[in-house]
Amino acid sequence: MRTSTLEAMRTTLRGPVTGPQDPDYDQARKIYNAMIDKRPAAIARCVDAGDVMAAIRLVREQGLDLAVRGGGHSGPGLCLVDGGVTVDLSPMRWVRVDPAAGTAQVGGGSQLGDLDHATHAFGLATPSGIISMTGVGGLTLGGGHGYLTRKYGLTVDNLLAADVVLADGSFVTANENEHPDLFWALRGGGGNFGVVTSFTYRLHPVDTVGFGVTVWPVDRTREVLTWYRDFLPRAPEEVYGFFTLFTIPPGPPFPEEIHGRKVCGVVWCHTGDLDGFERDFEAVREPGPPVFHFTSPMPYPMVQGAFDELIPTGYQWYWRGDFFDSIPDAAVDVHLKYGENLPTPLSLMHLYPVDAAAHRVAPEDTAWGYRDAVWSGVFAGVDPDPAQAGTIRRWCVDYHEEMHPYSMGGSYVNFLGQDEAPGRVRATYRDHYDRLAQVKRTYDPDNVFHANQNIRPASREGGG
């Protein structure tokens, strides 16, 4: 990038623009996954929609590559681009709650913790993820699932409107009545269609919930996962539990005698009557006595942040994902094999439920392509030491490849890895892909927004 271009950005934007020669450059390009080491020519920290509009126009005039950063949690590091410009929304962290309307408008750089904190004051929440440091932007545009999904659906099922800066630098609001095709595409289509500077969500009554963690020795994975695959889909919608393979970390709430043990388990969130939530968890003893079972009423934002300190920003990450509609016995055996061989103390596997309320939305209503999925699985190798990068990647890839034959073929787009095979994006969107490519042609015909899990604009003949 020419110095004159960098200076033009600094003159035009209200927010700071950081280049490689600036002392805060390395901090500005730091993201959640330390395995990613990209060097943008400029990082434009935009303070409002006007900054975003100006930044995109300047980037296009100069023919530069563009990436967009919300919370910086992109596993493959899609929020950075070598030699181009990252439009960084992190200064746009604000939430405005309308308790009477039951809605919240949220700045595009906000994190889940910002949203949860603001809405909790009114006894309200909307479905999101399970880590409070996750950005609302990437999570929402990918679809969004978490503790409230069985009760209230996906994040995109609760998205009412989005303010969007388009590829030509113009600004629109997308909802069911304005730019409805764009609104449809934003609900699961990733960052392909524009920069969302604010989201408006429907809220639901959520205050104190029942939180729980139940774990068994990893060699009980067959018995526990066989029980879980039958129990969870039949459980009341108020009962949410994701299955996990992990290593017990040191510290509370886990007793010292199980620290460092490989385990299988379920993390619970109960959004029903607190007087009865313990009864709904009584079945956890059916697969055999757990080595640890903890339940407690807990404010919802505390549940959302329960795992933040275990995996902070700056560790090595490699992940892949798949959707599943069943867990056959052969798949259970694969989970046992890789659970017994977790390569590092922070590596893990999660199976997140995406059934119940999420199944009541028609497949054609949003870009999310797997309304018939029951679980969204992620295989994640994690470690603070860069020397372990190859080890965690190899474990994750091997695990995913052995599990993939039991999958539905596609993945939650936010769980696609750095170097997935060609065709994985199309598989993720199934029959929606061609419609998404048509919307892409309308709103981003030159594929300006391509630093993402990319959907190419349809050709004028109609192909993707």
Short mmCIF file of C-alpha atoms in Angstrom, two decimals:
data_model
loop_
_atom_site.label_atom_id
_atom_site.label_comp_id
_atom_site.label_asym_id
_atom_site.label_seq_id
_atom_site.Cartn_x
_atom_site.Cartn_y
_atom_site.Cartn_z
CA MET A 1 0.00 0.00 0.00
CA ARG A 2 1.29 3.45 -0.89
CA THR A 3 1.95 5.86 1.97
CA SER A 4 -0.44 8.31 0.33
CA THR A 5 -3.26 5.76 0.55
CA LEU A 6 -2.60 5.18 4.24
CA GLU A 7 -2.59 8.92 4.86
CA ALA A 8 -5.82 9.35 2.87
CA MET A 9 -7.51 6.78 5.12
CA ARG A 10 -6.24 8.56 8.22
CA THR A 11 -7.56 11.86 6.94
CA THR A 12 -10.96 10.51 5.95
CA LEU A 13 -11.80 8.21 8.88
CA ARG A 14 -12.58 9.33 12.43
CA GLY A 15 -11.17 6.10 13.89
CA PRO A 16 -7.44 5.31 14.01
CA VAL A 17 -5.76 3.66 11.03
CA THR A 18 -2.75 1.50 11.92
CA GLY A 19 0.02 0.51 9.52
CA PRO A 20 3.02 -1.86 9.83
CA GLN A 21 5.31 0.95 10.99
CA ASP A 22 3.12 1.93 13.92
CA PRO A 23 4.10 0.76 17.43
CA ASP A 24 0.64 -0.73 18.10
CA TYR A 25 0.51 -2.68 14.82
CA ASP A 26 1.17 -6.14 16.28
CA GLN A 27 -1.44 -5.60 18.97
CA ALA A 28 -3.95 -4.31 16.41
CA ARG A 29 -3.57 -7.41 14.23
CA LYS A 30 -3.78 -9.84 17.14
CA ILE A 31 -6.78 -12.16 16.98
CA TYR A 32 -8.12 -15.07 19.03
CA ASN A 33 -6.26 -17.76 17.08
CA ALA A 34 -2.49 -17.29 17.42
CA MET A 35 -1.90 -19.86 14.66
CA ILE A 36 -2.87 -17.10 12.21
CA ASP A 37 -0.06 -14.65 11.36
CA LYS A 38 -1.33 -12.34 8.63
CA ARG A 39 0.00 -8.84 8.02
CA PRO A 40 -2.51 -6.33 6.67
CA ALA A 41 -1.17 -3.17 5.05
CA ALA A 42 -3.63 -1.21 7.18
CA ILE A 43 -6.11 -1.83 9.98
CA ALA A 44 -8.93 0.71 9.95
CA ARG A 45 -10.69 0.80 13.31
CA CYS A 46 -14.05 2.21 12.36
CA VAL A 47 -16.08 4.08 14.95
CA ASP A 48 -19.35 4.24 13.00
CA ALA A 49 -21.08 3.33 9.74
CA GLY A 50 -19.67 6.46 8.09
CA ASP A 51 -16.13 5.22 8.70
CA VAL A 52 -17.02 1.83 7.22
CA MET A 53 -18.52 3.44 4.12
CA ALA A 54 -15.45 5.63 3.60
CA ALA A 55 -13.03 2.75 4.19
CA ILE A 56 -14.71 0.50 1.64
CA ARG A 57 -14.74 3.23 -1.00
CA LEU A 58 -11.04 3.91 -0.49
CA VAL A 59 -10.19 0.21 -0.59
CA ARG A 60 -12.08 -0.21 -3.87
CA GLU A 61 -10.52 2.86 -5.45
CA GLN A 62 -7.06 1.45 -4.72
CA GLY A 63 -7.89 -2.11 -5.78
CA LEU A 64 -6.89 -3.55 -2.40
CA ASP A 65 -8.00 -6.74 -0.71
CA LEU A 66 -10.51 -6.31 2.10
CA ALA A 67 -11.28 -8.26 5.28
CA VAL A 68 -13.76 -7.46 8.03
CA ARG A 69 -13.13 -7.96 11.74
CA GLY A 70 -15.89 -8.06 14.33
CA GLY A 71 -14.86 -9.94 17.46
CA GLY A 72 -11.69 -11.45 15.95
CA HIS A 73 -12.79 -15.02 16.77
CA SER A 74 -12.60 -16.40 13.22
CA GLY A 75 -10.84 -19.76 13.53
CA PRO A 76 -9.28 -19.56 10.04
CA GLY A 77 -8.33 -15.90 10.61
CA LEU A 78 -10.66 -14.58 7.91
CA CYS A 79 -10.76 -11.21 9.68
CA LEU A 80 -7.23 -10.43 8.46
CA VAL A 81 -5.77 -10.22 4.95
CA ASP A 82 -2.12 -10.08 3.94
CA GLY A 83 -1.21 -6.82 2.22
CA GLY A 84 -4.77 -5.51 2.22
CA VAL A 85 -7.04 -3.61 4.59
CA THR A 86 -8.88 -4.98 7.61
CA VAL A 87 -12.00 -2.99 8.42
CA ASP A 88 -12.04 -3.43 12.20
CA LEU A 89 -15.41 -2.87 13.88
CA SER A 90 -14.13 -3.36 17.43
CA PRO A 91 -14.74 0.31 18.42
CA MET A 92 -18.44 -0.20 17.60
CA ARG A 93 -19.28 -1.96 20.88
CA TRP A 94 -22.66 -0.74 22.05
CA VAL A 95 -26.07 -2.19 22.89
CA ARG A 96 -29.44 -0.43 23.10
CA VAL A 97 -32.21 -2.46 24.74
CA ASP A 98 -35.89 -1.64 24.26
CA PRO A 99 -37.50 -3.66 27.07
CA ALA A 100 -41.03 -2.68 26.06
CA ALA A 101 -40.54 -3.96 22.51
CA GLY A 102 -38.40 -6.87 23.66
CA THR A 103 -35.57 -6.01 21.25
CA ALA A 104 -31.91 -5.03 21.31
CA GLN A 105 -29.89 -3.16 18.70
CA VAL A 106 -26.22 -4.08 18.85
CA GLY A 107 -23.13 -2.53 17.28
CA GLY A 108 -21.29 -4.69 14.76
CA GLY A 109 -18.10 -4.83 16.85
CA SER A 110 -19.83 -6.01 20.01
CA GLN A 111 -19.10 -9.26 21.77
CA LEU A 112 -21.65 -11.68 23.19
CA GLY A 113 -20.77 -10.55 26.70
CA ASP A 114 -21.76 -6.97 25.82
CA LEU A 115 -25.15 -8.14 24.58
CA ASP A 116 -25.77 -10.47 27.53
CA HIS A 117 -24.80 -7.85 30.11
CA ALA A 118 -27.12 -5.23 28.64
CA THR A 119 -30.14 -7.49 28.19
CA HIS A 120 -29.75 -9.29 31.53
CA ALA A 121 -30.56 -6.06 33.36
CA PHE A 122 -34.09 -6.46 31.98
CA GLY A 123 -34.33 -10.24 32.47
CA LEU A 124 -33.98 -10.82 28.72
CA ALA A 125 -31.63 -12.60 26.30
CA THR A 126 -31.38 -13.93 22.76
CA PRO A 127 -29.75 -17.18 21.58
CA SER A 128 -26.04 -16.86 20.87
CA GLY A 129 -22.89 -18.91 21.56
CA ILE A 130 -21.12 -20.26 24.66
CA ILE A 131 -18.07 -17.95 24.93
CA SER A 132 -18.72 -14.33 25.92
CA MET A 133 -15.69 -13.03 23.97
CA THR A 134 -17.16 -14.20 20.64
CA GLY A 135 -18.15 -11.39 18.28
CA VAL A 136 -21.86 -10.99 17.58
CA GLY A 137 -21.17 -10.34 13.90
CA GLY A 138 -19.45 -13.54 12.83
CA LEU A 139 -21.59 -15.70 15.07
CA THR A 140 -24.86 -14.22 13.79
CA LEU A 141 -23.98 -14.21 10.10
CA GLY A 142 -22.99 -17.88 10.33
CA GLY A 143 -26.31 -18.81 11.96
CA GLY A 144 -25.52 -18.87 15.67
CA HIS A 145 -26.29 -21.63 18.16
CA GLY A 146 -25.82 -22.00 21.90
CA TYR A 147 -27.45 -22.59 25.27
CA LEU A 148 -30.86 -21.13 24.29
CA THR A 149 -31.19 -22.82 20.88
CA ARG A 150 -33.47 -25.70 21.87
CA LYS A 151 -35.85 -23.23 23.54
CA TYR A 152 -35.66 -20.19 21.26
CA GLY A 153 -33.95 -21.27 18.04
CA LEU A 154 -30.82 -20.08 16.26
CA THR A 155 -29.46 -16.56 16.53
CA VAL A 156 -30.64 -15.84 12.97
CA ASP A 157 -34.15 -16.98 13.89
CA ASN A 158 -34.20 -14.00 16.26
CA LEU A 159 -32.60 -11.45 13.94
CA LEU A 160 -35.12 -8.74 13.04
CA ALA A 161 -32.99 -6.31 11.04
CA ALA A 162 -29.43 -5.47 10.01
CA ASP A 163 -27.79 -2.20 8.97
CA VAL A 164 -25.39 -3.05 6.16
CA VAL A 165 -22.66 -1.23 4.25
CA LEU A 166 -22.55 -2.75 0.77
CA ALA A 167 -19.63 -3.35 -1.58
CA ASP A 168 -20.08 0.03 -3.30
CA GLY A 169 -19.93 1.86 0.03
CA SER A 170 -23.67 2.53 0.21
CA PHE A 171 -25.79 1.89 3.30
CA VAL A 172 -29.05 -0.07 3.57
CA THR A 173 -31.24 -1.59 6.25
CA ALA A 174 -32.27 -5.17 5.56
CA ASN A 175 -35.33 -6.78 7.13
CA GLU A 176 -38.35 -8.77 6.02
CA ASN A 177 -39.73 -5.75 4.11
CA GLU A 178 -36.60 -3.92 2.96
CA HIS A 179 -34.06 -5.83 0.87
CA PRO A 180 -35.67 -9.14 1.88
CA ASP A 181 -33.34 -11.23 -0.31
CA LEU A 182 -30.32 -9.67 1.40
CA PHE A 183 -31.94 -10.24 4.80
CA TRP A 184 -32.51 -13.89 3.93
CA ALA A 185 -28.87 -14.30 2.87
CA LEU A 186 -27.47 -12.60 5.97
CA ARG A 187 -29.21 -15.18 8.14
CA GLY A 188 -26.55 -17.86 7.77
CA GLY A 189 -24.67 -16.81 4.63
CA GLY A 190 -21.63 -15.49 6.44
CA GLY A 191 -19.81 -12.25 5.65
CA ASN A 192 -20.34 -12.49 1.90
CA PHE A 193 -22.80 -9.67 1.35
CA GLY A 194 -21.66 -6.59 3.22
CA VAL A 195 -20.44 -5.18 6.51
CA VAL A 196 -23.16 -5.30 9.15
CA THR A 197 -22.73 -2.25 11.37
CA SER A 198 -25.66 -3.11 13.65
CA PHE A 199 -27.99 -6.02 14.36
CA THR A 200 -31.47 -5.90 15.87
CA TYR A 201 -32.55 -9.00 17.80
CA ARG A 202 -35.75 -10.32 19.32
CA LEU A 203 -35.32 -10.97 23.05
CA HIS A 204 -36.85 -13.60 25.33
CA PRO A 205 -37.39 -13.86 29.09
CA VAL A 206 -34.15 -15.35 30.44
CA ASP A 207 -32.72 -14.46 33.83
CA THR A 208 -31.26 -17.01 36.24
CA VAL A 209 -30.91 -20.45 34.67
CA GLY A 210 -29.96 -23.89 35.90
CA PHE A 211 -26.33 -24.60 34.98
CA GLY A 212 -24.66 -27.98 35.28
CA VAL A 213 -21.58 -30.02 34.38
CA THR A 214 -21.54 -33.82 34.54
CA VAL A 215 -18.43 -35.84 33.68
CA TRP A 216 -17.47 -39.52 33.50
CA PRO A 217 -14.09 -41.20 32.84
CA VAL A 218 -13.31 -41.13 29.13
CA ASP A 219 -13.40 -44.92 28.98
CA ARG A 220 -17.16 -44.64 29.68
CA THR A 221 -17.72 -42.75 26.42
CA ARG A 222 -19.64 -45.63 24.81
CA GLU A 223 -22.15 -45.87 27.63
CA VAL A 224 -22.51 -42.10 28.12
CA LEU A 225 -22.77 -41.07 24.47
CA THR A 226 -25.20 -43.91 23.73
CA TRP A 227 -27.38 -42.65 26.59
CA TYR A 228 -27.01 -38.99 25.59
CA ARG A 229 -27.96 -39.52 21.93
CA ASP A 230 -31.32 -40.92 23.06
CA PHE A 231 -31.94 -38.74 26.12
CA LEU A 232 -31.28 -35.25 24.78
CA PRO A 233 -33.59 -35.18 21.70
CA ARG A 234 -36.48 -36.44 23.88
CA ALA A 235 -35.79 -34.02 26.74
CA PRO A 236 -37.99 -30.93 27.25
CA GLU A 237 -36.89 -27.92 25.20
CA GLU A 238 -35.90 -26.16 28.42
CA VAL A 239 -33.13 -28.74 28.82
CA TYR A 240 -30.01 -28.03 26.78
CA GLY A 241 -26.83 -30.06 27.04
CA PHE A 242 -23.82 -30.31 24.77
CA PHE A 243 -21.71 -33.46 24.84
CA THR A 244 -17.96 -32.98 25.19
CA LEU A 245 -14.63 -34.80 25.35
CA PHE A 246 -11.97 -32.85 27.27
CA THR A 247 -9.33 -32.88 29.98
CA ILE A 248 -10.33 -31.67 33.46
CA PRO A 249 -8.59 -28.32 34.03
CA PRO A 250 -7.05 -27.41 37.38
CA GLY A 251 -9.24 -25.29 39.61
CA PRO A 252 -12.86 -25.00 40.68
CA PRO A 253 -15.47 -26.30 40.39
CA PHE A 254 -13.54 -29.52 39.77
CA PRO A 255 -12.03 -31.33 42.80
CA GLU A 256 -8.26 -31.72 42.80
CA GLU A 257 -8.36 -35.51 42.58
CA ILE A 258 -9.72 -35.41 39.00
CA HIS A 259 -7.55 -32.58 37.66
CA GLY A 260 -5.81 -33.62 34.43
CA ARG A 261 -8.07 -36.63 33.76
CA LYS A 262 -9.47 -37.21 30.28
CA VAL A 263 -13.26 -37.33 30.51
CA CYS A 264 -16.49 -37.32 28.57
CA GLY A 265 -19.35 -35.20 29.81
CA VAL A 266 -22.31 -32.93 29.28
CA VAL A 267 -22.56 -29.18 29.97
CA TRP A 268 -26.16 -28.29 30.87
CA CYS A 269 -28.31 -25.18 30.73
CA HIS A 270 -31.91 -25.33 31.98
CA THR A 271 -34.19 -22.41 31.08
CA GLY A 272 -37.34 -23.74 32.73
CA ASP A 273 -38.67 -23.67 36.29
CA LEU A 274 -35.70 -23.55 38.65
CA ASP A 275 -37.66 -25.47 41.26
CA GLY A 276 -37.71 -28.45 38.93
CA PHE A 277 -34.44 -28.31 37.05
CA GLU A 278 -32.68 -30.80 39.32
CA ARG A 279 -35.37 -33.38 38.53
CA ASP A 280 -34.68 -33.05 34.82
CA PHE A 281 -31.03 -33.95 35.48
CA GLU A 282 -31.73 -37.06 37.55
CA ALA A 283 -31.25 -39.24 34.45
CA VAL A 284 -27.51 -38.46 34.39
CA ARG A 285 -26.88 -41.51 36.58
CA GLU A 286 -28.37 -43.92 34.04
CA PRO A 287 -25.11 -44.52 32.10
CA GLY A 288 -23.21 -45.09 35.34
CA PRO A 289 -22.11 -42.91 38.28
CA PRO A 290 -20.31 -39.75 37.17
CA VAL A 291 -17.00 -38.76 38.72
CA PHE A 292 -18.32 -35.19 39.02
CA HIS A 293 -21.80 -33.71 38.89
CA PHE A 294 -22.32 -30.02 39.58
CA THR A 295 -25.55 -28.04 39.29
CA SER A 296 -26.42 -24.56 40.45
CA PRO A 297 -28.75 -21.68 39.63
CA MET A 298 -26.66 -19.08 37.83
CA PRO A 299 -27.25 -15.71 36.10
CA TYR A 300 -27.27 -16.32 32.36
CA PRO A 301 -24.29 -14.01 31.59
CA MET A 302 -22.22 -15.99 34.09
CA VAL A 303 -23.05 -19.19 32.23
CA GLN A 304 -22.02 -17.54 28.96
CA GLY A 305 -18.65 -16.62 30.41
CA ALA A 306 -18.02 -19.82 32.34
CA PHE A 307 -15.30 -21.08 29.96
CA ASP A 308 -13.70 -17.77 28.94
CA GLU A 309 -10.66 -18.09 31.20
CA LEU A 310 -9.93 -21.68 30.18
CA ILE A 311 -9.16 -20.76 26.57
CA PRO A 312 -8.11 -17.11 26.35
CA THR A 313 -7.01 -15.15 23.31
CA GLY A 314 -3.58 -16.03 21.95
CA TYR A 315 -3.54 -19.83 21.85
CA GLN A 316 -2.95 -22.09 18.87
CA TRP A 317 -6.27 -23.29 17.40
CA TYR A 318 -7.18 -25.69 14.64
CA TRP A 319 -10.78 -26.81 14.18
CA ARG A 320 -13.18 -28.53 11.82
CA GLY A 321 -16.88 -29.30 12.09
CA ASP A 322 -19.79 -31.31 10.70
CA PHE A 323 -23.55 -31.63 11.12
CA PHE A 324 -25.04 -34.91 12.35
CA ASP A 325 -28.60 -36.21 12.42
CA SER A 326 -27.68 -39.39 14.31
CA ILE A 327 -24.84 -40.92 16.30
CA PRO A 328 -24.51 -44.59 15.27
CA ASP A 329 -22.53 -47.08 17.32
CA ALA A 330 -19.60 -46.95 14.89
CA ALA A 331 -19.39 -43.16 15.37
CA VAL A 332 -19.43 -43.65 19.15
CA ASP A 333 -16.35 -45.85 18.80
CA VAL A 334 -14.54 -43.10 16.86
CA HIS A 335 -15.34 -40.58 19.59
CA LEU A 336 -13.95 -42.96 22.21
CA LYS A 337 -10.75 -43.48 20.21
CA TYR A 338 -9.99 -39.77 19.86
CA GLY A 339 -11.20 -38.88 23.34
CA GLU A 340 -8.70 -41.34 24.81
CA ASN A 341 -5.99 -39.69 22.70
CA LEU A 342 -6.62 -35.97 23.22
CA PRO A 343 -3.29 -34.52 22.09
CA THR A 344 -3.10 -31.61 24.56
CA PRO A 345 -4.90 -30.64 27.78
CA LEU A 346 -7.02 -28.00 26.01
CA SER A 347 -8.05 -29.97 22.92
CA LEU A 348 -11.71 -30.95 22.82
CA MET A 349 -14.78 -32.12 20.94
CA HIS A 350 -18.29 -30.68 21.33
CA LEU A 351 -21.66 -31.84 19.98
CA TYR A 352 -24.09 -28.92 20.19
CA PRO A 353 -27.85 -29.62 19.91
CA VAL A 354 -29.56 -27.75 17.05
CA ASP A 355 -32.99 -29.37 17.27
CA ALA A 356 -36.31 -28.52 18.99
CA ALA A 357 -37.13 -24.83 18.33
CA ALA A 358 -34.53 -24.65 15.55
CA HIS A 359 -36.48 -27.36 13.69
CA ARG A 360 -39.68 -25.33 13.70
CA VAL A 361 -38.29 -22.80 11.21
CA ALA A 362 -38.86 -23.80 7.60
CA PRO A 363 -35.69 -24.68 5.63
CA GLU A 364 -36.41 -22.01 3.02
CA ASP A 365 -36.86 -19.20 5.55
CA THR A 366 -33.14 -18.57 6.14
CA ALA A 367 -29.83 -19.38 4.47
CA TRP A 368 -29.00 -21.92 7.21
CA GLY A 369 -28.90 -25.14 5.23
CA TYR A 370 -29.39 -27.86 7.86
CA ARG A 371 -32.74 -27.50 9.61
CA ASP A 372 -32.84 -31.29 9.88
CA ALA A 373 -29.54 -31.53 11.76
CA VAL A 374 -29.70 -32.64 15.39
CA TRP A 375 -26.10 -31.82 16.38
CA SER A 376 -23.43 -29.39 15.21
CA GLY A 377 -20.08 -30.97 15.98
CA VAL A 378 -16.68 -29.32 16.32
CA PHE A 379 -13.27 -30.98 16.68
CA ALA A 380 -10.71 -28.53 18.06
CA GLY A 381 -7.01 -28.90 18.73
CA VAL A 382 -5.85 -26.21 21.16
CA ASP A 383 -2.55 -25.41 22.85
CA PRO A 384 -0.59 -22.30 23.91
CA ASP A 385 2.70 -23.61 22.43
CA PRO A 386 3.33 -22.92 18.71
CA ALA A 387 5.50 -26.05 18.63
CA GLN A 388 2.31 -28.08 19.09
CA ALA A 389 0.58 -26.63 16.01
CA GLY A 390 1.31 -29.66 13.85
CA THR A 391 0.23 -32.10 16.54
CA ILE A 392 -3.15 -30.49 17.20
CA ARG A 393 -3.83 -30.07 13.49
CA ARG A 394 -3.06 -33.71 12.74
CA TRP A 395 -5.34 -34.95 15.56
CA CYS A 396 -8.17 -32.68 14.45
CA VAL A 397 -7.94 -33.60 10.76
CA ASP A 398 -7.72 -37.32 11.49
CA TYR A 399 -10.67 -37.15 13.89
CA HIS A 400 -12.80 -35.19 11.43
CA GLU A 401 -11.98 -37.48 8.51
CA GLU A 402 -12.95 -40.58 10.49
CA MET A 403 -16.21 -38.95 11.64
CA HIS A 404 -17.17 -37.37 8.32
CA PRO A 405 -18.74 -40.55 6.83
CA TYR A 406 -21.30 -40.43 9.67
CA SER A 407 -22.08 -36.76 9.06
CA MET A 408 -24.72 -35.07 6.90
CA GLY A 409 -22.02 -33.77 4.55
CA GLY A 410 -21.77 -30.11 5.53
CA SER A 411 -20.67 -28.05 8.51
CA TYR A 412 -21.71 -25.00 10.48
CA VAL A 413 -19.92 -22.39 8.40
CA ASN A 414 -18.18 -20.93 11.46
CA PHE A 415 -16.56 -24.32 12.11
CA LEU A 416 -14.93 -24.67 8.69
CA GLY A 417 -11.14 -24.85 9.04
CA GLN A 418 -8.23 -23.02 7.42
CA ASP A 419 -7.59 -25.49 4.61
CA GLU A 420 -10.82 -27.38 3.94
CA ALA A 421 -11.34 -29.26 0.70
CA PRO A 422 -12.98 -27.50 -2.27
CA GLY A 423 -16.72 -27.87 -2.20
CA ARG A 424 -17.13 -27.68 1.58
CA VAL A 425 -18.78 -24.24 1.39
CA ARG A 426 -21.29 -25.48 -1.18
CA ALA A 427 -21.97 -28.57 0.95
CA THR A 428 -22.59 -26.32 3.93
CA TYR A 429 -25.37 -24.46 2.13
CA ARG A 430 -26.86 -27.41 0.24
CA ASP A 431 -29.70 -26.32 -2.07
CA HIS A 432 -29.44 -22.72 -0.82
CA TYR A 433 -26.05 -22.18 -2.46
CA ASP A 434 -27.33 -21.15 -5.89
CA ARG A 435 -29.81 -18.68 -4.40
CA LEU A 436 -27.03 -17.23 -2.25
CA ALA A 437 -24.86 -16.86 -5.36
CA GLN A 438 -27.68 -14.90 -7.01
CA VAL A 439 -27.96 -12.57 -4.00
CA LYS A 440 -24.18 -12.20 -4.09
CA ARG A 441 -24.36 -11.12 -7.73
CA THR A 442 -26.92 -8.46 -6.82
CA TYR A 443 -25.11 -6.99 -3.83
CA ASP A 444 -21.43 -7.82 -4.44
CA PRO A 445 -20.97 -8.69 -8.14
CA ASP A 446 -17.19 -8.11 -8.00
CA ASN A 447 -16.74 -10.33 -4.93
CA VAL A 448 -15.22 -7.53 -2.88
CA PHE A 449 -16.13 -9.50 0.24
CA HIS A 450 -14.13 -12.64 -0.49
CA ALA A 451 -12.03 -12.95 2.68
CA ASN A 452 -14.60 -15.35 4.12
CA GLN A 453 -16.01 -18.81 3.46
CA ASN A 454 -16.68 -17.52 0.01
CA ILE A 455 -19.82 -17.73 -2.08
CA ARG A 456 -18.91 -16.58 -5.56
CA PRO A 457 -21.36 -14.33 -7.42
CA ALA A 458 -23.57 -16.20 -9.88
CA SER A 459 -22.63 -15.75 -13.53
CA ARG A 460 -25.02 -13.79 -15.73
CA GLU A 461 -26.11 -17.13 -17.16
CA GLY A 462 -27.31 -18.06 -13.65
CA GLY A 463 -24.57 -20.48 -12.50
CA GLY A 464 -22.83 -20.25 -9.14
#
